[in-house]
Amino acid sequence: MKGRASGKPRDPFSAALDALKAELRNGRLVLGEPLTITELAQSLGLSATPVREALSRLAGAGLIEDRRGRGYVAPRYEVSDLEELYGLRRLYLDEALKAGEMTDPPPGPETTARRASAGNQLTDLLDWIAAQAGNRALFDAYRQVSDRLAPAVQVEGQVFALAEDLAGLRAVLTERVKCSAVLVDLHDARRRRAPDLIRAMRANANISSL
């Protein structure tokens, strides 16, 4: 891992957790590499204890693996993992569509200036759909799956025309049936192209390690 936690951390555990989550989201840890506590602590400028606690939290959330007696390892994504995760995310979004009132204004380009890329705007829009159900348990489950998918989402722009995906979804937000159909198509496309996403993820991780 490169770099240190920036700024003055609120507390060491939060600093370690935020830094490790960022590494996972950015796709730098997807090759099944061992996560050595002492090396991570040195890289982050923290003691071993908060790093160990952060790794335990991430393992509990299913974002990394705890191999008892052998330490923690980063996930190694396979095609089947992406197929399952994209399928599960679609189910959560479909359930949110059925239960939600869809009355809050969706995030638009004018409200997401700091997240101007089509990929970031698409993520914001999917998050908005999931939140419309007003069901905390459903949203938390959706977020957990989204966190696990983050390394794949990071490279979707190398495989898909995200601006077209974004425009297509925005166009049907007020029509539940059409919106559901667009979400099915969007997720089915990603499941079909899972091998391409895996290759892009591994290439991204290898570049990040240089």
PDB file of C-alpha atoms in Angstrom:
ATOM      1  CA  MET A   1       0.000   0.000   0.000  1.00  0.00           C
ATOM      2  CA  LYS A   2       1.288   3.440  -0.896  1.00  0.00           C
ATOM      3  CA  GLY A   3       1.038   6.588   1.151  1.00  0.00           C
ATOM      4  CA  ARG A   4      -0.100   7.515   4.600  1.00  0.00           C
ATOM      5  CA  ALA A   5      -3.374   8.567   6.106  1.00  0.00           C
ATOM      6  CA  SER A   6      -3.742  12.251   5.282  1.00  0.00           C
ATOM      7  CA  GLY A   7      -4.680  14.991   7.709  1.00  0.00           C
ATOM      8  CA  LYS A   8      -5.224  14.606  11.422  1.00  0.00           C
ATOM      9  CA  PRO A   9      -7.230  11.411  11.983  1.00  0.00           C
ATOM     10  CA  ARG A  10     -10.310  11.514  14.153  1.00  0.00           C
ATOM     11  CA  ASP A  11      -9.023   8.339  15.785  1.00  0.00           C
ATOM     12  CA  PRO A  12      -6.508   5.672  14.687  1.00  0.00           C
ATOM     13  CA  PHE A  13      -9.136   2.989  14.076  1.00  0.00           C
ATOM     14  CA  SER A  14     -11.194   5.244  11.785  1.00  0.00           C
ATOM     15  CA  ALA A  15      -8.047   6.352   9.960  1.00  0.00           C
ATOM     16  CA  ALA A  16      -7.026   2.742   9.343  1.00  0.00           C
ATOM     17  CA  LEU A  17     -10.524   1.676   8.339  1.00  0.00           C
ATOM     18  CA  ASP A  18     -10.995   4.577   5.914  1.00  0.00           C
ATOM     19  CA  ALA A  19      -7.591   4.042   4.310  1.00  0.00           C
ATOM     20  CA  LEU A  20      -8.114   0.310   3.837  1.00  0.00           C
ATOM     21  CA  LYS A  21     -11.615   0.823   2.461  1.00  0.00           C
ATOM     22  CA  ALA A  22     -10.218   3.302  -0.051  1.00  0.00           C
ATOM     23  CA  GLU A  23      -7.624   0.767  -1.191  1.00  0.00           C
ATOM     24  CA  LEU A  24     -10.342  -1.848  -1.664  1.00  0.00           C
ATOM     25  CA  ARG A  25     -12.741   0.519  -3.452  1.00  0.00           C
ATOM     26  CA  ASN A  26     -10.005   1.700  -5.806  1.00  0.00           C
ATOM     27  CA  GLY A  27      -9.259  -1.877  -6.815  1.00  0.00           C
ATOM     28  CA  ARG A  28      -5.717  -1.991  -5.494  1.00  0.00           C
ATOM     29  CA  LEU A  29      -6.368  -5.112  -3.408  1.00  0.00           C
ATOM     30  CA  VAL A  30      -8.070  -7.723  -5.590  1.00  0.00           C
ATOM     31  CA  LEU A  31      -5.350 -10.299  -6.214  1.00  0.00           C
ATOM     32  CA  GLY A  32      -5.618 -12.324  -3.010  1.00  0.00           C
ATOM     33  CA  GLU A  33      -2.470 -10.738  -1.596  1.00  0.00           C
ATOM     34  CA  PRO A  34      -1.692 -11.160   2.128  1.00  0.00           C
ATOM     35  CA  LEU A  35      -2.479  -8.146   4.305  1.00  0.00           C
ATOM     36  CA  THR A  36       0.382  -7.983   6.770  1.00  0.00           C
ATOM     37  CA  ILE A  37      -0.518  -5.941   9.823  1.00  0.00           C
ATOM     38  CA  THR A  38       2.987  -4.635  10.506  1.00  0.00           C
ATOM     39  CA  GLU A  39       3.505  -3.527   6.902  1.00  0.00           C
ATOM     40  CA  LEU A  40       0.117  -1.838   6.729  1.00  0.00           C
ATOM     41  CA  ALA A  41       0.684  -0.089  10.047  1.00  0.00           C
ATOM     42  CA  GLN A  42       4.034   1.245   8.868  1.00  0.00           C
ATOM     43  CA  SER A  43       2.544   2.405   5.561  1.00  0.00           C
ATOM     44  CA  LEU A  44      -0.289   4.226   7.333  1.00  0.00           C
ATOM     45  CA  GLY A  45       1.867   5.654  10.109  1.00  0.00           C
ATOM     46  CA  LEU A  46      -0.239   3.911  12.758  1.00  0.00           C
ATOM     47  CA  SER A  47       0.297   1.310  15.435  1.00  0.00           C
ATOM     48  CA  ALA A  48      -0.613  -2.313  14.800  1.00  0.00           C
ATOM     49  CA  THR A  49      -3.673  -2.341  17.077  1.00  0.00           C
ATOM     50  CA  PRO A  50      -6.013  -0.054  15.076  1.00  0.00           C
ATOM     51  CA  VAL A  51      -4.928  -1.724  11.833  1.00  0.00           C
ATOM     52  CA  ARG A  52      -5.719  -5.147  13.285  1.00  0.00           C
ATOM     53  CA  GLU A  53      -9.118  -3.892  14.461  1.00  0.00           C
ATOM     54  CA  ALA A  54      -9.858  -2.373  11.047  1.00  0.00           C
ATOM     55  CA  LEU A  55      -8.952  -5.613   9.277  1.00  0.00           C
ATOM     56  CA  SER A  56     -11.230  -7.511  11.638  1.00  0.00           C
ATOM     57  CA  ARG A  57     -14.087  -5.126  10.819  1.00  0.00           C
ATOM     58  CA  LEU A  58     -13.510  -5.522   7.078  1.00  0.00           C
ATOM     59  CA  ALA A  59     -13.422  -9.298   7.405  1.00  0.00           C
ATOM     60  CA  GLY A  60     -16.706  -9.202   9.299  1.00  0.00           C
ATOM     61  CA  ALA A  61     -18.236  -7.241   6.420  1.00  0.00           C
ATOM     62  CA  GLY A  62     -16.996  -9.802   3.908  1.00  0.00           C
ATOM     63  CA  LEU A  63     -14.646  -7.352   2.195  1.00  0.00           C
ATOM     64  CA  ILE A  64     -11.490  -9.322   3.012  1.00  0.00           C
ATOM     65  CA  GLU A  65     -10.851 -12.868   4.195  1.00  0.00           C
ATOM     66  CA  ASP A  66      -9.704 -13.927   7.656  1.00  0.00           C
ATOM     67  CA  ARG A  67      -7.776 -17.165   7.333  1.00  0.00           C
ATOM     68  CA  ARG A  68      -7.598 -18.316  10.901  1.00  0.00           C
ATOM     69  CA  GLY A  69      -4.017 -18.855  11.959  1.00  0.00           C
ATOM     70  CA  ARG A  70      -2.712 -17.492   8.652  1.00  0.00           C
ATOM     71  CA  GLY A  71      -3.776 -13.859   8.798  1.00  0.00           C
ATOM     72  CA  TYR A  72      -5.862 -11.649   6.539  1.00  0.00           C
ATOM     73  CA  VAL A  73      -5.838 -11.700   2.759  1.00  0.00           C
ATOM     74  CA  ALA A  74      -7.353  -9.419   0.142  1.00  0.00           C
ATOM     75  CA  PRO A  75     -10.178 -10.847  -1.942  1.00  0.00           C
ATOM     76  CA  ARG A  76      -9.338 -12.521  -5.219  1.00  0.00           C
ATOM     77  CA  TYR A  77     -12.290 -11.932  -7.491  1.00  0.00           C
ATOM     78  CA  GLU A  78     -13.380 -14.556  -9.988  1.00  0.00           C
ATOM     79  CA  VAL A  79     -15.973 -14.370 -12.748  1.00  0.00           C
ATOM     80  CA  SER A  80     -18.519 -16.229 -10.623  1.00  0.00           C
ATOM     81  CA  ASP A  81     -18.114 -13.664  -7.816  1.00  0.00           C
ATOM     82  CA  LEU A  82     -19.037 -10.769 -10.089  1.00  0.00           C
ATOM     83  CA  GLU A  83     -21.943 -12.678 -11.601  1.00  0.00           C
ATOM     84  CA  GLU A  84     -23.375 -13.337  -8.147  1.00  0.00           C
ATOM     85  CA  LEU A  85     -22.748  -9.838  -6.790  1.00  0.00           C
ATOM     86  CA  TYR A  86     -24.239  -8.025  -9.778  1.00  0.00           C
ATOM     87  CA  GLY A  87     -27.237 -10.350  -9.637  1.00  0.00           C
ATOM     88  CA  LEU A  88     -27.719  -9.654  -5.949  1.00  0.00           C
ATOM     89  CA  ARG A  89     -27.398  -5.894  -6.393  1.00  0.00           C
ATOM     90  CA  ARG A  90     -30.074  -5.974  -9.085  1.00  0.00           C
ATOM     91  CA  LEU A  91     -32.439  -7.848  -6.747  1.00  0.00           C
ATOM     92  CA  TYR A  92     -31.963  -5.231  -4.018  1.00  0.00           C
ATOM     93  CA  LEU A  93     -32.578  -2.396  -6.466  1.00  0.00           C
ATOM     94  CA  ASP A  94     -35.671  -4.092  -7.851  1.00  0.00           C
ATOM     95  CA  GLU A  95     -37.038  -4.520  -4.335  1.00  0.00           C
ATOM     96  CA  ALA A  96     -36.350  -0.847  -3.615  1.00  0.00           C
ATOM     97  CA  LEU A  97     -38.217   0.111  -6.795  1.00  0.00           C
ATOM     98  CA  LYS A  98     -41.254  -1.894  -5.713  1.00  0.00           C
ATOM     99  CA  ALA A  99     -41.296  -0.473  -2.185  1.00  0.00           C
ATOM    100  CA  GLY A 100     -40.179   3.104  -2.811  1.00  0.00           C
ATOM    101  CA  GLU A 101     -42.309   6.185  -3.358  1.00  0.00           C
ATOM    102  CA  MET A 102     -39.712   7.685  -5.741  1.00  0.00           C
ATOM    103  CA  THR A 103     -40.750  11.162  -4.591  1.00  0.00           C
ATOM    104  CA  ASP A 104     -37.337  12.622  -3.719  1.00  0.00           C
ATOM    105  CA  PRO A 105     -35.607  14.379  -6.607  1.00  0.00           C
ATOM    106  CA  PRO A 106     -32.865  12.162  -8.051  1.00  0.00           C
ATOM    107  CA  PRO A 107     -29.291  13.433  -8.058  1.00  0.00           C
ATOM    108  CA  GLY A 108     -28.594  15.294 -11.278  1.00  0.00           C
ATOM    109  CA  PRO A 109     -25.415  16.570 -12.922  1.00  0.00           C
ATOM    110  CA  GLU A 110     -25.990  19.979 -11.367  1.00  0.00           C
ATOM    111  CA  THR A 111     -25.941  18.455  -7.852  1.00  0.00           C
ATOM    112  CA  THR A 112     -22.979  16.154  -8.441  1.00  0.00           C
ATOM    113  CA  ALA A 113     -20.363  18.593  -9.677  1.00  0.00           C
ATOM    114  CA  ARG A 114     -17.705  16.957  -7.507  1.00  0.00           C
ATOM    115  CA  ARG A 115     -18.571  13.570  -9.033  1.00  0.00           C
ATOM    116  CA  ALA A 116     -18.727  14.651 -12.634  1.00  0.00           C
ATOM    117  CA  SER A 117     -17.802  11.376 -14.325  1.00  0.00           C
ATOM    118  CA  ALA A 118     -20.619   9.284 -15.769  1.00  0.00           C
ATOM    119  CA  GLY A 119     -19.504   6.350 -13.625  1.00  0.00           C
ATOM    120  CA  ASN A 120     -19.769   8.317 -10.392  1.00  0.00           C
ATOM    121  CA  GLN A 121     -23.116   9.773 -11.400  1.00  0.00           C
ATOM    122  CA  LEU A 122     -24.415   6.293 -12.227  1.00  0.00           C
ATOM    123  CA  THR A 123     -23.317   5.081  -8.791  1.00  0.00           C
ATOM    124  CA  ASP A 124     -25.082   8.042  -7.164  1.00  0.00           C
ATOM    125  CA  LEU A 125     -28.258   7.257  -9.096  1.00  0.00           C
ATOM    126  CA  LEU A 126     -28.247   3.584  -8.100  1.00  0.00           C
ATOM    127  CA  ASP A 127     -27.690   4.608  -4.471  1.00  0.00           C
ATOM    128  CA  TRP A 128     -30.646   6.988  -4.764  1.00  0.00           C
ATOM    129  CA  ILE A 129     -32.912   4.212  -6.072  1.00  0.00           C
ATOM    130  CA  ALA A 130     -31.875   1.918  -3.219  1.00  0.00           C
ATOM    131  CA  ALA A 131     -32.622   4.650  -0.661  1.00  0.00           C
ATOM    132  CA  GLN A 132     -36.148   5.311  -1.949  1.00  0.00           C
ATOM    133  CA  ALA A 133     -37.573   2.250  -0.196  1.00  0.00           C
ATOM    134  CA  GLY A 134     -36.919   3.902   3.173  1.00  0.00           C
ATOM    135  CA  ASN A 135     -35.803   0.507   4.466  1.00  0.00           C
ATOM    136  CA  ARG A 136     -32.572   0.715   6.451  1.00  0.00           C
ATOM    137  CA  ALA A 137     -31.947  -3.043   6.422  1.00  0.00           C
ATOM    138  CA  LEU A 138     -32.426  -3.191   2.654  1.00  0.00           C
ATOM    139  CA  PHE A 139     -30.161  -0.194   2.068  1.00  0.00           C
ATOM    140  CA  ASP A 140     -27.446  -1.574   4.348  1.00  0.00           C
ATOM    141  CA  ALA A 141     -27.533  -4.903   2.498  1.00  0.00           C
ATOM    142  CA  TYR A 142     -27.348  -3.052  -0.813  1.00  0.00           C
ATOM    143  CA  ARG A 143     -24.388  -0.983   0.412  1.00  0.00           C
ATOM    144  CA  GLN A 144     -22.513  -4.086   1.544  1.00  0.00           C
ATOM    145  CA  VAL A 145     -22.874  -5.629  -1.907  1.00  0.00           C
ATOM    146  CA  SER A 146     -21.931  -2.312  -3.531  1.00  0.00           C
ATOM    147  CA  ASP A 147     -18.783  -2.128  -1.408  1.00  0.00           C
ATOM    148  CA  ARG A 148     -17.779  -5.590  -2.592  1.00  0.00           C
ATOM    149  CA  LEU A 149     -18.484  -4.584  -6.192  1.00  0.00           C
ATOM    150  CA  ALA A 150     -16.530  -1.325  -5.959  1.00  0.00           C
ATOM    151  CA  PRO A 151     -13.333  -2.668  -7.602  1.00  0.00           C
ATOM    152  CA  ALA A 152     -15.393  -3.843 -10.590  1.00  0.00           C
ATOM    153  CA  VAL A 153     -17.346  -0.587 -10.762  1.00  0.00           C
ATOM    154  CA  GLN A 154     -13.999   1.226 -10.788  1.00  0.00           C
ATOM    155  CA  VAL A 155     -13.149  -0.319 -14.178  1.00  0.00           C
ATOM    156  CA  GLU A 156     -16.628  -0.443 -15.760  1.00  0.00           C
ATOM    157  CA  GLY A 157     -15.745   2.545 -17.919  1.00  0.00           C
ATOM    158  CA  GLN A 158     -13.156   0.390 -19.703  1.00  0.00           C
ATOM    159  CA  VAL A 159     -15.856  -2.067 -20.762  1.00  0.00           C
ATOM    160  CA  PHE A 160     -19.127  -0.127 -21.009  1.00  0.00           C
ATOM    161  CA  ALA A 161     -20.370   3.191 -22.380  1.00  0.00           C
ATOM    162  CA  LEU A 162     -21.335   4.564 -18.979  1.00  0.00           C
ATOM    163  CA  ALA A 163     -22.704   7.855 -20.306  1.00  0.00           C
ATOM    164  CA  GLU A 164     -25.235   5.867 -22.339  1.00  0.00           C
ATOM    165  CA  ASP A 165     -26.116   3.701 -19.331  1.00  0.00           C
ATOM    166  CA  LEU A 166     -26.615   6.822 -17.234  1.00  0.00           C
ATOM    167  CA  ALA A 167     -28.809   8.544 -19.817  1.00  0.00           C
ATOM    168  CA  GLY A 168     -30.894   5.419 -20.323  1.00  0.00           C
ATOM    169  CA  LEU A 169     -31.570   5.047 -16.614  1.00  0.00           C
ATOM    170  CA  ARG A 170     -32.361   8.734 -16.084  1.00  0.00           C
ATOM    171  CA  ALA A 171     -34.910   8.616 -18.888  1.00  0.00           C
ATOM    172  CA  VAL A 172     -37.098   6.028 -17.125  1.00  0.00           C
ATOM    173  CA  LEU A 173     -36.835   6.964 -13.442  1.00  0.00           C
ATOM    174  CA  THR A 174     -40.493   7.962 -13.215  1.00  0.00           C
ATOM    175  CA  GLU A 175     -41.727   4.707 -14.768  1.00  0.00           C
ATOM    176  CA  ARG A 176     -41.220   1.730 -12.465  1.00  0.00           C
ATOM    177  CA  VAL A 177     -41.695  -1.025 -15.024  1.00  0.00           C
ATOM    178  CA  LYS A 178     -39.350   0.549 -17.563  1.00  0.00           C
ATOM    179  CA  CYS A 179     -36.832   1.430 -14.849  1.00  0.00           C
ATOM    180  CA  SER A 180     -36.827  -2.167 -13.646  1.00  0.00           C
ATOM    181  CA  ALA A 181     -36.258  -3.395 -17.199  1.00  0.00           C
ATOM    182  CA  VAL A 182     -33.333  -1.003 -17.682  1.00  0.00           C
ATOM    183  CA  LEU A 183     -31.781  -2.180 -14.411  1.00  0.00           C
ATOM    184  CA  VAL A 184     -32.145  -5.807 -15.516  1.00  0.00           C
ATOM    185  CA  ASP A 185     -30.423  -5.039 -18.826  1.00  0.00           C
ATOM    186  CA  LEU A 186     -27.674  -3.040 -17.114  1.00  0.00           C
ATOM    187  CA  HIS A 187     -26.867  -5.804 -14.648  1.00  0.00           C
ATOM    188  CA  ASP A 188     -27.231  -8.655 -17.139  1.00  0.00           C
ATOM    189  CA  ALA A 189     -24.721  -6.905 -19.396  1.00  0.00           C
ATOM    190  CA  ARG A 190     -22.233  -6.748 -16.554  1.00  0.00           C
ATOM    191  CA  ARG A 191     -22.747 -10.386 -15.704  1.00  0.00           C
ATOM    192  CA  ARG A 192     -22.126 -11.344 -19.338  1.00  0.00           C
ATOM    193  CA  ARG A 193     -18.981  -9.223 -19.475  1.00  0.00           C
ATOM    194  CA  ALA A 194     -17.692 -10.387 -16.093  1.00  0.00           C
ATOM    195  CA  PRO A 195     -14.575 -11.977 -17.679  1.00  0.00           C
ATOM    196  CA  ASP A 196     -13.665  -8.618 -19.242  1.00  0.00           C
ATOM    197  CA  LEU A 197     -14.224  -6.832 -15.935  1.00  0.00           C
ATOM    198  CA  ILE A 198     -12.007  -9.345 -14.128  1.00  0.00           C
ATOM    199  CA  ARG A 199      -9.198  -8.773 -16.629  1.00  0.00           C
ATOM    200  CA  ALA A 200      -9.529  -5.007 -16.244  1.00  0.00           C
ATOM    201  CA  MET A 201      -9.546  -5.293 -12.446  1.00  0.00           C
ATOM    202  CA  ARG A 202      -6.378  -7.370 -12.388  1.00  0.00           C
ATOM    203  CA  ALA A 203      -4.631  -5.048 -14.818  1.00  0.00           C
ATOM    204  CA  ASN A 204      -5.640  -2.064 -12.678  1.00  0.00           C
ATOM    205  CA  ALA A 205      -4.336  -3.738  -9.522  1.00  0.00           C
ATOM    206  CA  ASN A 206      -1.030  -4.605 -11.185  1.00  0.00           C
ATOM    207  CA  ILE A 207      -0.562  -1.021 -12.398  1.00  0.00           C
ATOM    208  CA  SER A 208      -1.392   0.341  -8.930  1.00  0.00           C
ATOM    209  CA  SER A 209       1.272  -1.857  -7.363  1.00  0.00           C
ATOM    210  CA  LEU A 210       4.062  -0.439  -9.533  1.00  0.00           C
TER     211      LEU A 210
END
